[in-house]
Structures are given as structure tokens and as C-alpha cells.
Short mmCIF file of C-alpha atoms and ligand atoms in Angstrom, two decimals:
data_model
loop_
_atom_site.label_atom_id
_atom_site.label_comp_id
_atom_site.label_asym_id
_atom_site.label_seq_id
_atom_site.Cartn_x
_atom_site.Cartn_y
_atom_site.Cartn_z
CA UNK A 2 -31.41 -53.83 -30.96
CA UNK A 3 -28.97 -54.14 -33.82
CA UNK A 4 -25.29 -54.76 -33.12
CA UNK A 5 -24.36 -52.88 -36.31
CA UNK A 6 -23.25 -49.31 -35.67
CA UNK A 7 -25.15 -46.74 -37.70
CA UNK A 8 -22.54 -44.21 -38.78
CA UNK A 9 -24.72 -42.78 -41.54
CA UNK A 10 -28.45 -42.26 -41.17
CA UNK A 11 -30.28 -44.06 -44.00
CA UNK A 12 -33.13 -41.58 -44.41
CA UNK A 13 -33.95 -40.14 -47.84
CA UNK A 14 -37.66 -39.37 -47.47
CA UNK A 15 -36.98 -36.10 -45.64
CA UNK A 16 -34.65 -33.25 -46.65
CA UNK A 17 -31.39 -33.39 -44.67
CA UNK A 18 -30.68 -29.88 -43.37
CA UNK A 19 -27.34 -30.48 -41.71
CA UNK A 20 -24.91 -33.06 -40.45
CA UNK A 21 -22.86 -32.50 -37.30
CA UNK A 22 -20.22 -34.71 -35.74
CA UNK A 23 -22.87 -36.98 -34.28
CA UNK A 24 -26.32 -35.81 -35.43
CA UNK A 25 -28.25 -35.29 -38.65
CA UNK A 26 -31.09 -32.78 -38.76
CA UNK A 27 -34.03 -33.27 -41.12
CA UNK A 28 -36.89 -31.01 -42.15
CA UNK A 29 -40.43 -32.15 -41.32
CA UNK A 30 -43.66 -31.32 -43.17
CA UNK A 31 -44.48 -28.91 -40.32
CA UNK A 32 -41.66 -26.41 -40.72
CA UNK A 33 -41.83 -25.21 -37.12
CA UNK A 34 -40.35 -28.61 -36.22
CA UNK A 35 -37.23 -30.64 -36.98
CA UNK A 36 -36.30 -34.28 -36.82
CA UNK A 37 -33.18 -34.55 -34.66
CA UNK A 38 -31.47 -37.89 -35.37
CA UNK A 39 -28.50 -39.24 -33.44
CA UNK A 40 -26.11 -41.60 -35.22
CA UNK A 41 -23.68 -44.04 -33.60
CA UNK A 42 -20.71 -41.91 -34.68
CA UNK A 43 -18.16 -41.23 -31.97
CA UNK A 44 -15.49 -38.58 -31.81
CA UNK A 45 -12.44 -38.28 -29.59
CA UNK A 46 -9.91 -35.45 -29.53
CA UNK A 47 -12.15 -33.65 -32.05
CA UNK A 48 -12.00 -36.27 -34.82
CA UNK A 49 -14.69 -38.72 -35.81
CA UNK A 50 -13.56 -42.34 -35.69
CA UNK A 51 -14.13 -44.68 -38.58
CA UNK A 52 -16.32 -47.13 -36.75
CA UNK A 53 -19.23 -46.20 -34.53
CA UNK A 54 -20.48 -47.58 -31.22
CA UNK A 55 -23.70 -49.48 -31.84
CA UNK A 56 -26.66 -48.24 -29.75
CA UNK A 57 -24.84 -45.01 -28.82
CA UNK A 58 -27.40 -42.96 -30.76
CA UNK A 59 -30.22 -44.67 -28.87
CA UNK A 60 -28.50 -44.06 -25.54
CA UNK A 61 -27.89 -40.35 -26.21
CA UNK A 62 -31.43 -39.79 -27.49
CA UNK A 63 -33.23 -41.60 -24.69
CA UNK A 64 -30.96 -40.11 -22.03
CA UNK A 65 -31.61 -36.58 -23.31
CA UNK A 66 -35.36 -37.27 -23.34
CA UNK A 67 -35.11 -38.43 -19.72
CA UNK A 68 -33.22 -35.28 -18.74
CA UNK A 69 -35.79 -33.02 -20.41
CA UNK A 70 -38.40 -34.67 -18.18
CA UNK A 71 -36.26 -34.50 -15.02
CA UNK A 72 -35.13 -30.90 -15.56
CA UNK A 73 -38.66 -29.71 -16.37
CA UNK A 74 -39.77 -30.91 -12.97
CA UNK A 75 -36.83 -29.28 -11.17
CA UNK A 76 -36.17 -25.99 -12.94
CA UNK A 77 -39.12 -23.59 -12.70
CA UNK A 78 -40.04 -21.95 -15.99
CA UNK A 79 -37.69 -24.11 -18.08
CA UNK A 80 -38.62 -24.39 -21.75
CA UNK A 81 -36.98 -27.02 -23.96
CA UNK A 82 -37.11 -28.05 -27.60
CA UNK A 83 -38.10 -31.69 -27.10
CA UNK A 84 -41.56 -32.61 -28.38
CA UNK A 85 -41.72 -36.36 -29.01
CA UNK A 86 -39.81 -39.62 -29.38
CA UNK A 87 -42.40 -40.99 -31.80
CA UNK A 88 -40.94 -41.14 -35.33
CA UNK A 89 -42.92 -39.57 -38.20
CA UNK A 90 -45.67 -41.78 -39.61
CA UNK A 91 -45.08 -44.35 -42.35
CA UNK A 92 -45.70 -44.62 -45.21
CA UNK A 93 -47.01 -41.05 -45.51
CA UNK A 94 -43.88 -39.22 -44.29
CA UNK A 95 -41.10 -41.85 -44.03
CA UNK A 96 -40.89 -45.46 -45.22
CA UNK A 97 -41.62 -48.30 -42.79
CA UNK A 98 -37.90 -49.22 -42.75
CA UNK A 99 -36.91 -45.65 -42.03
CA UNK A 100 -39.46 -45.45 -39.24
CA UNK A 101 -38.04 -48.61 -37.68
CA UNK A 102 -34.49 -47.22 -37.96
CA UNK A 103 -35.56 -43.94 -36.28
CA UNK A 104 -37.19 -45.64 -33.32
CA UNK A 105 -35.38 -44.53 -30.15
CA UNK A 106 -32.76 -42.46 -31.98
CA UNK A 107 -34.87 -39.58 -33.22
CA UNK A 108 -36.67 -36.75 -31.52
CA UNK A 109 -39.11 -34.29 -32.96
CA UNK A 110 -38.01 -30.91 -31.68
CA UNK A 111 -38.99 -27.28 -32.04
CA UNK A 112 -37.01 -25.54 -34.74
CA UNK A 113 -35.32 -22.56 -33.10
CA UNK A 114 -32.69 -19.96 -33.75
CA UNK A 115 -29.57 -21.28 -32.04
CA UNK A 116 -27.48 -18.85 -29.97
CA UNK A 117 -23.91 -19.12 -31.34
CA UNK A 118 -22.26 -19.99 -28.02
CA UNK A 119 -21.70 -23.15 -26.05
CA UNK A 120 -23.10 -22.50 -22.59
CA UNK A 121 -20.63 -24.49 -20.52
CA UNK A 122 -21.05 -24.90 -16.78
CA UNK A 123 -18.25 -26.23 -14.61
CA UNK A 124 -18.52 -27.63 -11.11
CA UNK A 125 -14.92 -28.87 -10.92
CA UNK A 126 -11.59 -27.53 -12.17
CA UNK A 127 -10.42 -29.88 -14.90
CA UNK A 128 -9.53 -30.02 -18.60
CA UNK A 129 -8.82 -26.68 -20.25
CA UNK A 130 -10.05 -24.91 -17.08
CA UNK A 131 -7.34 -26.64 -15.02
CA UNK A 132 -4.64 -25.68 -17.55
CA UNK A 133 -5.77 -22.05 -17.41
CA UNK A 134 -6.05 -22.06 -13.62
CA UNK A 135 -2.52 -23.43 -13.22
CA UNK A 136 -1.18 -20.57 -15.34
CA UNK A 137 -3.21 -17.61 -14.15
CA UNK A 138 -5.54 -18.65 -11.28
CA UNK A 139 -8.46 -17.82 -13.58
CA UNK A 140 -11.04 -19.92 -15.45
CA UNK A 141 -12.30 -18.39 -18.72
CA UNK A 142 -10.76 -15.17 -17.39
CA UNK A 143 -12.71 -15.33 -14.12
CA UNK A 144 -10.52 -15.03 -10.97
CA UNK A 145 -10.67 -18.12 -8.74
CA UNK A 146 -9.66 -18.86 -5.14
CA UNK A 147 -5.98 -19.75 -4.57
CA UNK A 148 -4.82 -23.28 -3.84
CA UNK A 149 -7.35 -25.32 -5.84
CA UNK A 150 -6.14 -28.82 -6.65
CA UNK A 151 -6.58 -30.66 -9.95
CA UNK A 152 -10.22 -31.77 -10.35
CA UNK A 153 -11.30 -30.07 -7.11
CA UNK A 154 -14.95 -29.13 -6.72
CA UNK A 155 -15.41 -25.38 -7.12
CA UNK A 156 -17.06 -23.45 -4.25
CA UNK A 157 -19.93 -22.73 -6.69
CA UNK A 158 -20.60 -23.97 -10.22
CA UNK A 159 -19.52 -21.32 -12.74
CA UNK A 160 -20.78 -20.32 -16.16
CA UNK A 161 -17.84 -20.54 -18.60
CA UNK A 162 -19.05 -20.11 -22.19
CA UNK A 163 -17.16 -20.79 -25.37
CA UNK A 164 -17.65 -19.85 -28.99
CA UNK A 165 -19.49 -22.38 -31.15
CA UNK A 166 -17.09 -23.25 -33.94
CA UNK A 167 -17.99 -24.59 -37.38
CA UNK A 168 -17.32 -28.28 -38.04
CA UNK A 169 -13.54 -28.86 -37.99
CA UNK A 170 -12.70 -25.68 -36.04
CA UNK A 171 -11.96 -25.41 -32.33
CA UNK A 172 -14.29 -23.74 -29.82
CA UNK A 173 -12.58 -20.92 -27.92
CA UNK A 174 -13.09 -20.31 -24.22
CA UNK A 175 -14.50 -16.83 -23.58
CA UNK A 176 -15.59 -14.79 -20.56
CA UNK A 177 -19.27 -14.35 -19.66
CA UNK A 178 -18.88 -10.72 -20.79
CA UNK A 179 -17.69 -11.80 -24.23
CA UNK A 180 -20.66 -14.19 -24.43
CA UNK A 181 -22.94 -11.30 -23.46
CA UNK A 182 -21.65 -9.38 -26.45
CA UNK A 183 -22.36 -12.35 -28.76
CA UNK A 184 -25.86 -13.29 -27.58
CA UNK A 185 -27.00 -9.77 -26.76
CA UNK A 186 -27.62 -7.94 -23.49
CA UNK A 187 -31.28 -8.87 -23.56
CA UNK A 188 -30.70 -12.64 -23.32
CA UNK A 189 -27.33 -13.04 -21.58
CA UNK A 190 -28.44 -13.09 -17.93
CA UNK A 191 -31.37 -15.40 -18.58
CA UNK A 192 -29.09 -17.87 -20.38
CA UNK A 193 -26.63 -17.87 -17.51
CA UNK A 194 -29.34 -18.28 -14.91
CA UNK A 195 -31.02 -21.12 -16.84
CA UNK A 196 -27.90 -23.19 -17.45
CA UNK A 197 -26.68 -22.83 -13.87
CA UNK A 198 -30.08 -24.01 -12.64
CA UNK A 199 -30.08 -26.97 -15.07
CA UNK A 200 -26.53 -27.95 -14.10
CA UNK A 201 -27.29 -27.82 -10.37
CA UNK A 202 -30.46 -29.88 -10.78
CA UNK A 203 -28.64 -32.39 -12.98
CA UNK A 204 -25.70 -32.72 -10.61
CA UNK A 205 -27.94 -33.46 -7.63
CA UNK A 206 -29.88 -36.09 -9.58
CA UNK A 207 -26.75 -37.77 -11.00
CA UNK A 208 -24.84 -37.77 -7.73
CA UNK A 209 -27.58 -39.82 -6.08
CA UNK A 210 -26.91 -42.35 -8.85
CA UNK A 211 -23.15 -42.51 -8.44
CA UNK A 212 -22.13 -40.11 -11.22
CA UNK A 213 -20.37 -36.78 -10.84
CA UNK A 214 -20.97 -34.31 -13.66
CA UNK A 215 -17.70 -32.39 -13.65
CA UNK A 216 -18.82 -30.02 -16.39
CA UNK A 217 -21.23 -29.86 -19.27
CA UNK A 218 -22.16 -27.94 -22.37
CA UNK A 219 -25.67 -26.69 -22.99
CA UNK A 220 -27.04 -25.07 -26.13
CA UNK A 221 -29.88 -22.56 -26.18
CA UNK A 222 -32.28 -21.43 -28.85
CA UNK A 223 -34.68 -18.56 -29.29
CA UNK A 224 -38.30 -18.71 -30.39
CA UNK A 225 -38.32 -15.47 -32.32
CA UNK A 226 -42.11 -15.20 -32.24
CA UNK A 227 -42.48 -15.34 -28.48
CA UNK A 228 -38.94 -14.12 -27.65
CA UNK A 229 -38.52 -17.06 -25.28
CA UNK A 230 -35.30 -18.97 -24.63
CA UNK A 231 -35.30 -22.77 -24.95
CA UNK A 232 -32.86 -25.46 -23.89
CA UNK A 233 -31.99 -27.33 -27.11
CA UNK A 234 -29.70 -30.06 -28.45
CA UNK A 235 -28.66 -33.06 -26.36
CA UNK A 236 -28.64 -32.59 -22.60
CA UNK A 237 -26.31 -33.91 -19.88
CA UNK A 238 -25.11 -36.89 -21.90
CA UNK A 239 -21.65 -38.42 -21.68
CA UNK A 240 -20.87 -36.70 -25.03
CA UNK A 241 -21.79 -33.20 -23.86
CA UNK A 242 -20.45 -33.62 -20.32
CA UNK A 243 -17.57 -35.00 -18.29
CA UNK A 244 -18.95 -37.82 -16.20
CA UNK A 245 -16.83 -39.26 -13.40
CA UNK A 246 -17.50 -42.21 -11.16
CA UNK A 247 -18.32 -40.89 -7.70
CA UNK A 248 -16.83 -44.01 -6.09
CA UNK A 249 -13.46 -43.52 -7.83
CA UNK A 250 -13.21 -39.73 -7.47
CA UNK A 251 -10.08 -38.42 -5.75
CA UNK A 252 -9.13 -34.78 -5.62
CA UNK A 253 -5.59 -33.78 -6.68
CA UNK A 254 -5.25 -36.04 -9.74
CA UNK A 255 -6.75 -36.48 -13.20
CA UNK A 256 -9.96 -38.56 -13.19
CA UNK A 257 -10.91 -41.26 -15.67
CA UNK A 258 -13.78 -40.23 -17.89
CA UNK A 259 -16.73 -42.52 -17.32
CA UNK A 260 -17.29 -43.28 -21.00
CA UNK A 261 -14.43 -42.41 -23.32
CA UNK A 262 -11.43 -43.35 -21.19
CA UNK A 263 -10.95 -46.78 -22.77
CA UNK A 264 -11.04 -45.18 -26.21
CA UNK A 265 -8.74 -42.27 -25.32
CA UNK A 266 -6.21 -44.55 -23.61
CA UNK A 267 -6.11 -46.85 -26.64
CA UNK A 268 -5.66 -43.91 -29.04
CA UNK A 269 -2.85 -42.35 -27.00
CA UNK A 270 -0.99 -45.58 -26.34
CA UNK A 271 -1.09 -46.38 -30.08
CA UNK A 272 0.03 -42.89 -31.15
CA UNK A 273 -3.32 -42.26 -32.88
CA UNK A 274 -4.55 -39.27 -30.87
CA UNK A 275 -6.26 -36.77 -33.20
CA UNK A 276 -5.49 -38.82 -36.36
CA UNK A 277 -8.22 -39.20 -39.01
CA UNK A 278 -9.78 -42.46 -40.24
CA UNK A 279 -8.89 -44.57 -37.22
CA UNK A 280 -10.55 -47.98 -37.03
CA UNK A 281 -11.05 -49.21 -33.47
CA UNK A 282 -10.51 -52.85 -32.56
CA UNK A 283 -13.65 -54.76 -31.44
CA UNK A 284 -12.64 -54.92 -27.76
CA UNK A 285 -12.32 -51.11 -27.55
CA UNK A 286 -15.73 -50.75 -29.21
CA UNK A 287 -17.32 -53.25 -26.80
CA UNK A 288 -15.78 -51.70 -23.69
CA UNK A 289 -16.80 -48.19 -24.76
CA UNK A 290 -20.33 -49.35 -25.47
CA UNK A 291 -20.50 -50.98 -22.03
CA UNK A 292 -19.52 -47.66 -20.41
CA UNK A 293 -22.24 -45.73 -22.27
CA UNK A 294 -24.76 -48.41 -21.28
CA UNK A 295 -23.69 -48.23 -17.66
CA UNK A 296 -24.08 -44.45 -17.58
CA UNK A 297 -27.51 -44.80 -19.17
CA UNK A 298 -28.68 -47.40 -16.68
CA UNK A 299 -27.36 -45.51 -13.67
CA UNK A 300 -29.02 -42.27 -14.73
CA UNK A 301 -32.39 -43.60 -15.86
CA UNK A 302 -32.77 -46.57 -13.49
CA UNK A 303 -33.66 -48.62 -16.58
CA UNK A 304 -31.90 -50.81 -19.12
CA UNK A 305 -31.85 -49.59 -22.70
CA UNK A 306 -33.90 -52.62 -23.67
CA UNK A 307 -36.62 -51.72 -21.14
CA UNK A 308 -36.65 -48.14 -22.42
CA UNK A 309 -37.00 -49.29 -26.03
CA UNK A 310 -39.84 -51.64 -25.10
CA UNK A 311 -41.73 -48.84 -23.43
CA UNK A 312 -41.64 -46.93 -26.73
CA UNK A 313 -43.74 -49.55 -28.50
P1 ATP B 407 -20.67 -31.18 -31.12
O1 ATP B 407 -21.93 -31.39 -30.34
O2 ATP B 407 -19.69 -32.27 -30.88
O3 ATP B 407 -20.15 -29.78 -30.96
P2 ATP B 407 -21.96 -30.55 -33.51
O4 ATP B 407 -22.32 -29.33 -32.75
O5 ATP B 407 -21.27 -30.52 -34.81
O6 ATP B 407 -21.08 -31.42 -32.62
P3 ATP B 407 -24.25 -32.36 -33.53
O7 ATP B 407 -24.44 -32.55 -32.07
O8 ATP B 407 -23.77 -33.51 -34.34
O9 ATP B 407 -23.36 -31.09 -33.76
O10 ATP B 407 -25.59 -31.81 -34.23
C1 ATP B 407 -26.55 -31.04 -33.59
C2 ATP B 407 -26.74 -29.66 -34.23
O11 ATP B 407 -28.12 -29.29 -34.14
C3 ATP B 407 -25.96 -28.57 -33.53
O12 ATP B 407 -25.40 -27.71 -34.48
C4 ATP B 407 -27.04 -27.81 -32.74
O13 ATP B 407 -26.72 -26.46 -32.54
C5 ATP B 407 -28.26 -27.97 -33.62
N1 ATP B 407 -29.56 -27.93 -32.91
C6 ATP B 407 -29.86 -28.50 -31.73
N2 ATP B 407 -31.17 -28.28 -31.38
C7 ATP B 407 -31.71 -27.54 -32.38
C8 ATP B 407 -33.01 -26.96 -32.60
N3 ATP B 407 -34.01 -27.14 -31.72
N4 ATP B 407 -33.21 -26.22 -33.72
C9 ATP B 407 -32.20 -26.04 -34.62
N5 ATP B 407 -30.95 -26.56 -34.48
C10 ATP B 407 -30.69 -27.31 -33.37
MG1 MG B 408 -23.63 -31.29 -30.57
#
């Protein structure tokens, strides 16, 4: 496991289709598939930091793969995009060095048409939902019971979609009805039902391991040939979710985020919140990495090293 953070993915043998905040997508010889590669880039307050967190890409990839397996066994009828952790063959498709670099940080996935919403599910009232609730007793426009405290568990998890903004823009919270208009009547209910089922299954699994998943963002795709909906992207990772420590949880106050708190605290106390090109000091990098590792180990019952070995 290298201690160098990989902020750019050194892969030139395959055409790069897109680059997001954290991932690069590559075309594969079979054009019904994609290579989904996770870098060590990290963002906070919507900006990408200059240095990465080494091994973060491995953690997010292997954690998502674990969740696809767990959720498949718990959510009847669930379809997902994940096909394999095995990198493409060398030297026919990628070079031997590229193949080594991809090990543990790449997934071969089904190439699907992505629904242009973020299918957020919330189990607790926090973040932008708490701000909205304080003002209007609603969350994404949905009326809520009176008297909820900051970070309180909701009576039921709720589906609270947002728009999916282009890189650099902000996602906007919308109501389920607005999401229905975006994804189409035909798919809206199935999407809602699927993500609520995935969230509930994930929450139960994580809670047994000491982690509360306060909220999370799922993405969905459509196989246009079969008209079936698939769970895509990363799943229930610390980047796509708010993880809290169950042992430290207390209703009525803000909670520390399991992974990015060290980073956020350092940015705010140094007046660097939301600023571009910030270079983190080594101790902030190390502490953040330790938090990602801890979440990984708690959720998979394995160390990252053990997981990487089992890939060989
Ligand atoms: P953020 O997750 O912070 O919003 P981002 O959306 O810019 O960042 P990344 O996570 O870096 O993106 O990159 C993943 C991209 O790949 C997303 O745009 C996602 O919609 C897309 N994607 C995920 N799964 C598939 C798939 N199976 N087929 C096609 N595109 C996919
Ligand atoms: Mg993403």
C-alpha cells in the first residue's frame, strides 16, 4: 500500500470519459461497461483540496463493493452496477503498471443512463435539513412533526432528493414531487422505494458496528434495453453519507462527522473554509486517513490490508 496520495489517475491506455470531484471514468473495450476509478482526492465544503488522502480511493472502492454485496442480500430485487474488482488484463488492455495502480481502486461497472437527481435519504434532522426545519418545520418542503431537536432521529427515514449539479455548481434540495417531474412518473416511485430500502438495510448493518448513518446520497441509473433501475456510483461511504459515532451521539447538538471533522475543524479555524488550492498539513492528512480506515474496518470487519490481500 503506497503512502503517496494519488490525486490524478495515471491511466492513458483507456479513453477517459469524465472526471468528477473524486472519480475518473474510463471506457472499456466492451462498451456496455465502464471502468470506475476512485482517486485519493478529497473535497470539503465543495472544493477539492490540493493534497489527497492516501488509500482513500481504495477504502471507498472496497467499501462500496462490500455494500453492494450486503445490500443485495438484504434488499429483494435490488439491481446494481457493480460487476468486478478485477482490473482489466495487462498487457492487452492496460499496462502492467496501470493494472497494479488500479488494484483495489477500480471497479468494472455496467454503463447506464444516470437519472439526474441525487436520491438522498435522511434518518436524522441535520445539515441543510435542520436549517430548513428550524425555519419552516419542513424538510425538502415535506411537513415534519413539531419539536424535533437538532440531529434527532426522524420517526421514519424520508426520501429528500436534490438536483444533480454540474461540477462547480451547488445541488438544490427539491421535493419528491419535483424529483418525480425530473425522472418521470414511470420511475419515481420505484426509485423512492429502492433507496429507502437500501438506507434501512444499511442503517441496521452499520448500527450493529457502532456507526450511525445520519443521511446518505444514492444515485440510480437506467438500463434502457431492459427498462430496469440500477443502484450506481459509490454506496454508503463516508463521502456519500454522514457517518456518526454511535457511542458519541447525543440528541440536541451538532455531531462530529466520523471522517471529515478533523479536516473541517482545521479549515474553519484557519479561515480556509471553501478556499481553493489549500494544502493540508501532514497531521491533518494522517488523522483524516485514520478516520476513513476506522470506518472501513468497523463496517467490513476487516483491515484494508486484509481486503487487498484477498484480491490477489
Ligand atoms: P460528488 O459525488 O461529490 O457529487 P461527482 O458527482 O462530481 O462528485 P464522482 O463521484 O467524482 O462525481 O464521479 C462519479 C460519476 O460517475 C458521477 O457523475 C456519477 O453519476 C457517474 N456514474 C456512476 N455510476 C455510473 C454508471 N454505472 N454509468 C455511468 N455513469 C456513472
Ligand atoms: Mg460522486
